[in-house]
mmCIF file of C-alpha atoms in Angstrom:
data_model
loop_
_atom_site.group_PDB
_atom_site.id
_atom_site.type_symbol
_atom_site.label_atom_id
_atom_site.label_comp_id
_atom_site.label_asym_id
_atom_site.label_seq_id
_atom_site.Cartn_x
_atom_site.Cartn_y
_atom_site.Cartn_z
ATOM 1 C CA UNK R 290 -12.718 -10.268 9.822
ATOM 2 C CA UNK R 291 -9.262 -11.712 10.546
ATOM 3 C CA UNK R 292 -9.192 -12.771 6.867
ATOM 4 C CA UNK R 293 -9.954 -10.117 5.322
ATOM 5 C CA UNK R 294 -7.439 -7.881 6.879
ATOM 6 C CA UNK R 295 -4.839 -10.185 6.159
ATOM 7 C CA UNK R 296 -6.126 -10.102 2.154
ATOM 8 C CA UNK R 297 -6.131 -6.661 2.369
ATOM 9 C CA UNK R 298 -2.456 -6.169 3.814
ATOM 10 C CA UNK R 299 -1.527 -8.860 0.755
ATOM 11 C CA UNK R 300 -3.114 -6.692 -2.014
ATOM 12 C CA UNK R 301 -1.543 -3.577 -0.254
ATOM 13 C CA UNK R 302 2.006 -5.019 -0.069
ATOM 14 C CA UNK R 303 1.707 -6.063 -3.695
ATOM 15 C CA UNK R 304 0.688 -2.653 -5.141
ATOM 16 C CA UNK R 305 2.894 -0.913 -2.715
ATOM 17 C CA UNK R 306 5.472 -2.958 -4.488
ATOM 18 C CA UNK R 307 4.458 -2.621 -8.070
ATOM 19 C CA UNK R 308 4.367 1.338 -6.962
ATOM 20 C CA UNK R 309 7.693 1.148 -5.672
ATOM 21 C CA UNK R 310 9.166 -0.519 -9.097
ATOM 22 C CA UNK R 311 7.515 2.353 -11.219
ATOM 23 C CA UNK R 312 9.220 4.899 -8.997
ATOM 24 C CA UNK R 313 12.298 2.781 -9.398
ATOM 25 C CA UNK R 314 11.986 3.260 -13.528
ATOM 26 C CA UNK R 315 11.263 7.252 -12.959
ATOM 27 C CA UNK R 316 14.199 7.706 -10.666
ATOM 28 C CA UNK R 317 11.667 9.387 -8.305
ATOM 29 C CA UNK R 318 13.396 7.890 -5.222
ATOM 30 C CA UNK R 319 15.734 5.121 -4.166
ATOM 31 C CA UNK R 320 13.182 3.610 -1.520
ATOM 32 C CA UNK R 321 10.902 3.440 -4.296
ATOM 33 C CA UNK R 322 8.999 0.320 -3.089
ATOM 34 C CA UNK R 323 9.039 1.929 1.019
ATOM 35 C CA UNK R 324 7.278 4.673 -0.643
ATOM 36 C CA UNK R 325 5.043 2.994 -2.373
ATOM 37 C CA UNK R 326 3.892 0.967 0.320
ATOM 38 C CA UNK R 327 3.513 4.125 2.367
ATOM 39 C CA UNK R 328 1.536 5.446 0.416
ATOM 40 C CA UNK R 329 -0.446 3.120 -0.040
ATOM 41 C CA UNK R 330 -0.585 2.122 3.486
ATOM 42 C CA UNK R 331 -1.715 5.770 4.562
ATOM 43 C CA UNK R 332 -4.712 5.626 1.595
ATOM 44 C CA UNK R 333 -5.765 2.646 2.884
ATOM 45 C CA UNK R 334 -5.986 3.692 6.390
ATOM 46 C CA UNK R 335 -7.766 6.482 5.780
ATOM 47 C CA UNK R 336 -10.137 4.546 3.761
ATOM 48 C CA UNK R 337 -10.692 2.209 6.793
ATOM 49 C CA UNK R 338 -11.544 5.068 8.968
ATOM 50 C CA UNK R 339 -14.217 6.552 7.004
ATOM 51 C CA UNK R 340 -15.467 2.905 6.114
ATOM 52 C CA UNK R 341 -15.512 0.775 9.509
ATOM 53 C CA UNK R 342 -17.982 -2.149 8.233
ATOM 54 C CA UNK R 343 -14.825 -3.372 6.275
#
């Protein structure tokens, strides 16, 4: 369980991060990568809600 939360903070830190450069490039926002991993931090959450067996 332990594990696999810590995987899935990994894979969301990386995308948030690779979301955050790409909003870097399109001069959406200087906190690109803060963004990003909100974003992503908030879709992932809800996703946890609606799936608890995760």
């Amino acid at each position: 369980m332990k594990k696999k939360v810590l995987i899935a903070f990994a894979i969301i830190a990386v995308l948030g991060f690779i979301l955050g450069i790409f909003f870097k490039i399109s001069g959406i926002d200087g906190n690109g990568i803060i963004l990003g991993i909100a974003i992503l931090f908030l879709i992932v959450s809800i996703f946890l809600k609606y799936k608890k067996d995760i």
